[in-house]
Short mmCIF file of C-alpha atoms in Angstrom, two decimals:
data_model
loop_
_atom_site.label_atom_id
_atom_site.label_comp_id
_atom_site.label_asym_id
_atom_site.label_seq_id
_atom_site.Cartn_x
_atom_site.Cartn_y
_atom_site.Cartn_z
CA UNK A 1 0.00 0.00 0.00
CA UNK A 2 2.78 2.50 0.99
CA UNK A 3 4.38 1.61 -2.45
CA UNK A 4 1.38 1.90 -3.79
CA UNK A 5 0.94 5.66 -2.78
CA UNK A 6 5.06 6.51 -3.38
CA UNK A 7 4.19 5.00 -6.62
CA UNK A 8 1.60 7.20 -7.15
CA UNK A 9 3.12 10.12 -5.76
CA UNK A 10 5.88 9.78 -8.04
CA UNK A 11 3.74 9.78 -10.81
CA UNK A 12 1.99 12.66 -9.56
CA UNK A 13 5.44 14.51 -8.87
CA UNK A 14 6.61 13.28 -12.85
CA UNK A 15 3.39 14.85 -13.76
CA UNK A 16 3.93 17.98 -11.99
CA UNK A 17 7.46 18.49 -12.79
CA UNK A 18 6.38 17.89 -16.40
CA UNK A 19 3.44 20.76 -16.29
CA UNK A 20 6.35 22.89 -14.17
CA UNK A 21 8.71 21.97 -17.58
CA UNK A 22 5.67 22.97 -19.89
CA UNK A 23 4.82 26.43 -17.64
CA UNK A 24 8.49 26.97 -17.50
CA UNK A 25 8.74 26.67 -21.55
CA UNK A 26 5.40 28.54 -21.57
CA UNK A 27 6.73 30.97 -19.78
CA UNK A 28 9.97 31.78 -21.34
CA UNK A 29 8.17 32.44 -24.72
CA UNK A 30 5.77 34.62 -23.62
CA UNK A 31 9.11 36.45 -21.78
CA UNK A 32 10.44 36.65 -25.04
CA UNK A 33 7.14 37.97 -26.82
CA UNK A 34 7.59 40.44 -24.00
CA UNK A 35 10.58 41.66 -24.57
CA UNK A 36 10.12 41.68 -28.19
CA UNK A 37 7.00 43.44 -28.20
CA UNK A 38 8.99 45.86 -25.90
CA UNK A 39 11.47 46.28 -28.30
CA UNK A 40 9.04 47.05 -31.12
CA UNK A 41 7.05 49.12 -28.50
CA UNK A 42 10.62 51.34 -28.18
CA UNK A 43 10.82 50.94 -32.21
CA UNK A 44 7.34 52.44 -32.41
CA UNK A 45 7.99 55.64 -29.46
CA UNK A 46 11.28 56.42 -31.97
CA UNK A 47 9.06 56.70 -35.08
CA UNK A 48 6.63 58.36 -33.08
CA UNK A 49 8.83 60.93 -31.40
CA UNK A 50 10.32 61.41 -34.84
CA UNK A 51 6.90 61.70 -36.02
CA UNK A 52 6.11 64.37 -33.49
CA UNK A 53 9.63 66.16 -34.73
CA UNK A 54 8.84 66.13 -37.90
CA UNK A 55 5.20 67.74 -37.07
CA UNK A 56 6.85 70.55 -34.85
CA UNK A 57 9.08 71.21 -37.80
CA UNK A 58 6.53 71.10 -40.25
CA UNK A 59 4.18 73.72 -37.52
CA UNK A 60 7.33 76.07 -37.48
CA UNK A 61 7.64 76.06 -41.35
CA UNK A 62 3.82 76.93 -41.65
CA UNK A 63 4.40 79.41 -38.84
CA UNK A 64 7.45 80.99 -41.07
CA UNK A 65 4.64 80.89 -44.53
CA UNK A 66 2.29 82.35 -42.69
CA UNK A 67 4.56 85.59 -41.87
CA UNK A 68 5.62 85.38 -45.38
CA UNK A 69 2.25 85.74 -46.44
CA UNK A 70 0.69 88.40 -43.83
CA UNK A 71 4.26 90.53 -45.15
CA UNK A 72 3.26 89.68 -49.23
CA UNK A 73 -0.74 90.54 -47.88
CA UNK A 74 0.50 94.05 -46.20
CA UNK A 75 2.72 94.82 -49.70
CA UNK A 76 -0.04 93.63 -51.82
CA UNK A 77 -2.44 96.10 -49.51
CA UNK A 78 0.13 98.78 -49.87
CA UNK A 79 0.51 98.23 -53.70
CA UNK A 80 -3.48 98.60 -53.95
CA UNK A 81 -3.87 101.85 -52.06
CA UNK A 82 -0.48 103.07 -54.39
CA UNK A 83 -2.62 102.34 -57.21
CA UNK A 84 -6.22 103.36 -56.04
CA UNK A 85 -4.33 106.88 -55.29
CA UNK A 86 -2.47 106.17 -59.46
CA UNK A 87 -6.42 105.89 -60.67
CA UNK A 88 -7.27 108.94 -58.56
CA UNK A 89 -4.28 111.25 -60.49
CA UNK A 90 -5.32 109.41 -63.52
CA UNK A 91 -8.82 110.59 -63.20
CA UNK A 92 -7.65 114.57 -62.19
CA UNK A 93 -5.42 113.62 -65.52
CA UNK A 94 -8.10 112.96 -67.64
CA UNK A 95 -10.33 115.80 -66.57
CA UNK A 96 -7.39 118.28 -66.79
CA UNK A 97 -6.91 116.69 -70.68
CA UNK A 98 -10.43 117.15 -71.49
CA UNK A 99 -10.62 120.52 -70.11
CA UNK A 100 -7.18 121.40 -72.43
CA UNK A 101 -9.00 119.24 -75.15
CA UNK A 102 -12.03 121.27 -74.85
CA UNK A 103 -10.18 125.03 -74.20
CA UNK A 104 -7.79 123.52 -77.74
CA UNK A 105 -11.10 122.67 -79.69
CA UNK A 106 -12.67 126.44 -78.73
CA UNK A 107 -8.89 127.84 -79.33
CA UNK A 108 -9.06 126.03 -83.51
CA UNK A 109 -12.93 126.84 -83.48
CA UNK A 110 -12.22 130.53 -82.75
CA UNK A 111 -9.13 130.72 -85.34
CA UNK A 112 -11.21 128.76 -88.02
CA UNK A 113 -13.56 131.39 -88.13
CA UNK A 114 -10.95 134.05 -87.89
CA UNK A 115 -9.83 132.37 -90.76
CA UNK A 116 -12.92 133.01 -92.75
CA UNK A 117 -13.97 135.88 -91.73
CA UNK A 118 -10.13 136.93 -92.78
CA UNK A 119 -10.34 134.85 -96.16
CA UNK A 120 -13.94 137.27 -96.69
CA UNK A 121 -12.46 140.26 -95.61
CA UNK A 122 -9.37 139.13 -97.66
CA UNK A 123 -11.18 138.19 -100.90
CA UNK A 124 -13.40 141.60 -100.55
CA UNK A 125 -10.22 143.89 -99.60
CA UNK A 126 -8.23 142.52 -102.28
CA UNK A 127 -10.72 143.81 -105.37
CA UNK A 128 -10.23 147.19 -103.75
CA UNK A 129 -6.28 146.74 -102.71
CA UNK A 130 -3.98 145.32 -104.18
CA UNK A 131 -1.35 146.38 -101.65
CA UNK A 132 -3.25 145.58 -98.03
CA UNK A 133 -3.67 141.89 -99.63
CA UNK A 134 0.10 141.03 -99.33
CA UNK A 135 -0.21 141.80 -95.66
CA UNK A 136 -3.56 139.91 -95.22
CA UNK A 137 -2.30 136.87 -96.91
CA UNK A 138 0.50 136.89 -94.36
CA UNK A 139 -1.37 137.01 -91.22
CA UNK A 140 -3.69 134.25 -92.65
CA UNK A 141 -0.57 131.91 -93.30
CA UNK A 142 -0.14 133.02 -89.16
CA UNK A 143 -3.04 131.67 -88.39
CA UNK A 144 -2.36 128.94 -90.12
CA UNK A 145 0.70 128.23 -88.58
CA UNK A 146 -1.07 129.10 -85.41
CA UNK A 147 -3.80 126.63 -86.12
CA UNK A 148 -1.78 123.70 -87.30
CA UNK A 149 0.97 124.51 -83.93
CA UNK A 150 -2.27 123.45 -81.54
CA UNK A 151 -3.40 120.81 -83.75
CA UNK A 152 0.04 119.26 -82.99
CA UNK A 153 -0.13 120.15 -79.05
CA UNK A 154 -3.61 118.36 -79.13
CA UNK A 155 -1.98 115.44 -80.80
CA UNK A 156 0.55 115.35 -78.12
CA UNK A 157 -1.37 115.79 -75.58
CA UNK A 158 -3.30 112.50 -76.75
CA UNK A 159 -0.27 110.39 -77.09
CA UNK A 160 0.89 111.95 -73.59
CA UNK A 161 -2.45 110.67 -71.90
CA UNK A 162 -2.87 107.10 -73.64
CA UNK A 163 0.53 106.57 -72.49
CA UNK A 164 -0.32 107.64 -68.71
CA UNK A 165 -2.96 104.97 -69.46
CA UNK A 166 -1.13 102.62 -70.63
CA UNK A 167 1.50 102.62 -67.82
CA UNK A 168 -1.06 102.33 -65.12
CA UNK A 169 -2.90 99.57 -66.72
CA UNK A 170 1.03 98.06 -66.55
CA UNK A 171 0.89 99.11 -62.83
CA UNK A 172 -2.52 97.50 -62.45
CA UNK A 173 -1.34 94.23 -63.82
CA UNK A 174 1.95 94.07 -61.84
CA UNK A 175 -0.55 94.91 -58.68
CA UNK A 176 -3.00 91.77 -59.69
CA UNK A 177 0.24 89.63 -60.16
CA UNK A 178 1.43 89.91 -56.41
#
């Protein structure tokens, strides 16, 4: 009986030292698991920390664009006003060239009928003298002159304002373009 139960003890004691074996085993790959997932874990915080680096840098180069830009938006402001106050002279410009455009147009008006009325009084004076003809013919060639002098200053005055226009359409373009 006592044999019996050492017998059975052993067995129970092979059985147990077996399981222990098993745990033991067992237990030494989930250790290693552990410490493998650990070492991924640290793998993973790297990438993540250089993650996070690489998100702070990014933040600070948006941080730097977004000065760049509020600088390019205050020039681009400033370059609007410059050319809203450009528009303003051009308009003062334009008035001033109509008013010269208009005063020019009275100016040739006036001397074209000068011109008649001294081609009349020429054409009547000249059956009667001879003499006061020369003279008349003269001043009429004046006029003339006169005449075709502003016809040129009202030409000039044209190319002088299309090419105020044109350089502020220019300045107008290089404004849109910032």
């Amino acid at each position: 009986l006592e044999r019996s139960k050492n017998a059975q003890l052993r067995a129970d004691l092979d059985n147990f030292q077996a399981r222990f074996a098993e745990i033991e085993e067992e237990l030494r790959r989930e250790s290693a698991t552990a410490i493998h997932l650990g070492q991924e874990l640290e793998i993973e915080k790297d990438v993540s920390s250089g993650l996070v680096d690489d998100l702070n840098a990014e933040k600070v180069k948006v941080a730097a664009r977004e000065e760049e830009l509020a600088v390019e938006q205050e020039k681009l402001t400033r370059l609007q006003a410059d050319l809203e106050g450009e528009k303003a002279k051009l308009a003062r410009m334009t008035e001033d060239f109509n008013a010269e455009t208009n005063k020019t147009r009275e100016l040739v008006e006036q001397l074209q009928r000068e011109k008649e009325i001294l081609v009349e009084t020429i054409s009547e004076e000249s059956k009667a003298e001879k003499a006061k003809s020369g003279e008349l013919w003269e001043q009429l060639l004046r006029e003339k002159q006169i005449v075709s002098s502003l016809e040129s200053q009202l030409d000039e005055l044209r190319a002088q304002m299309q090419q105020v226009v044109q350089d502020l359409d220019d300045q107008e373009d290089e404004g849109a373009k910032l």
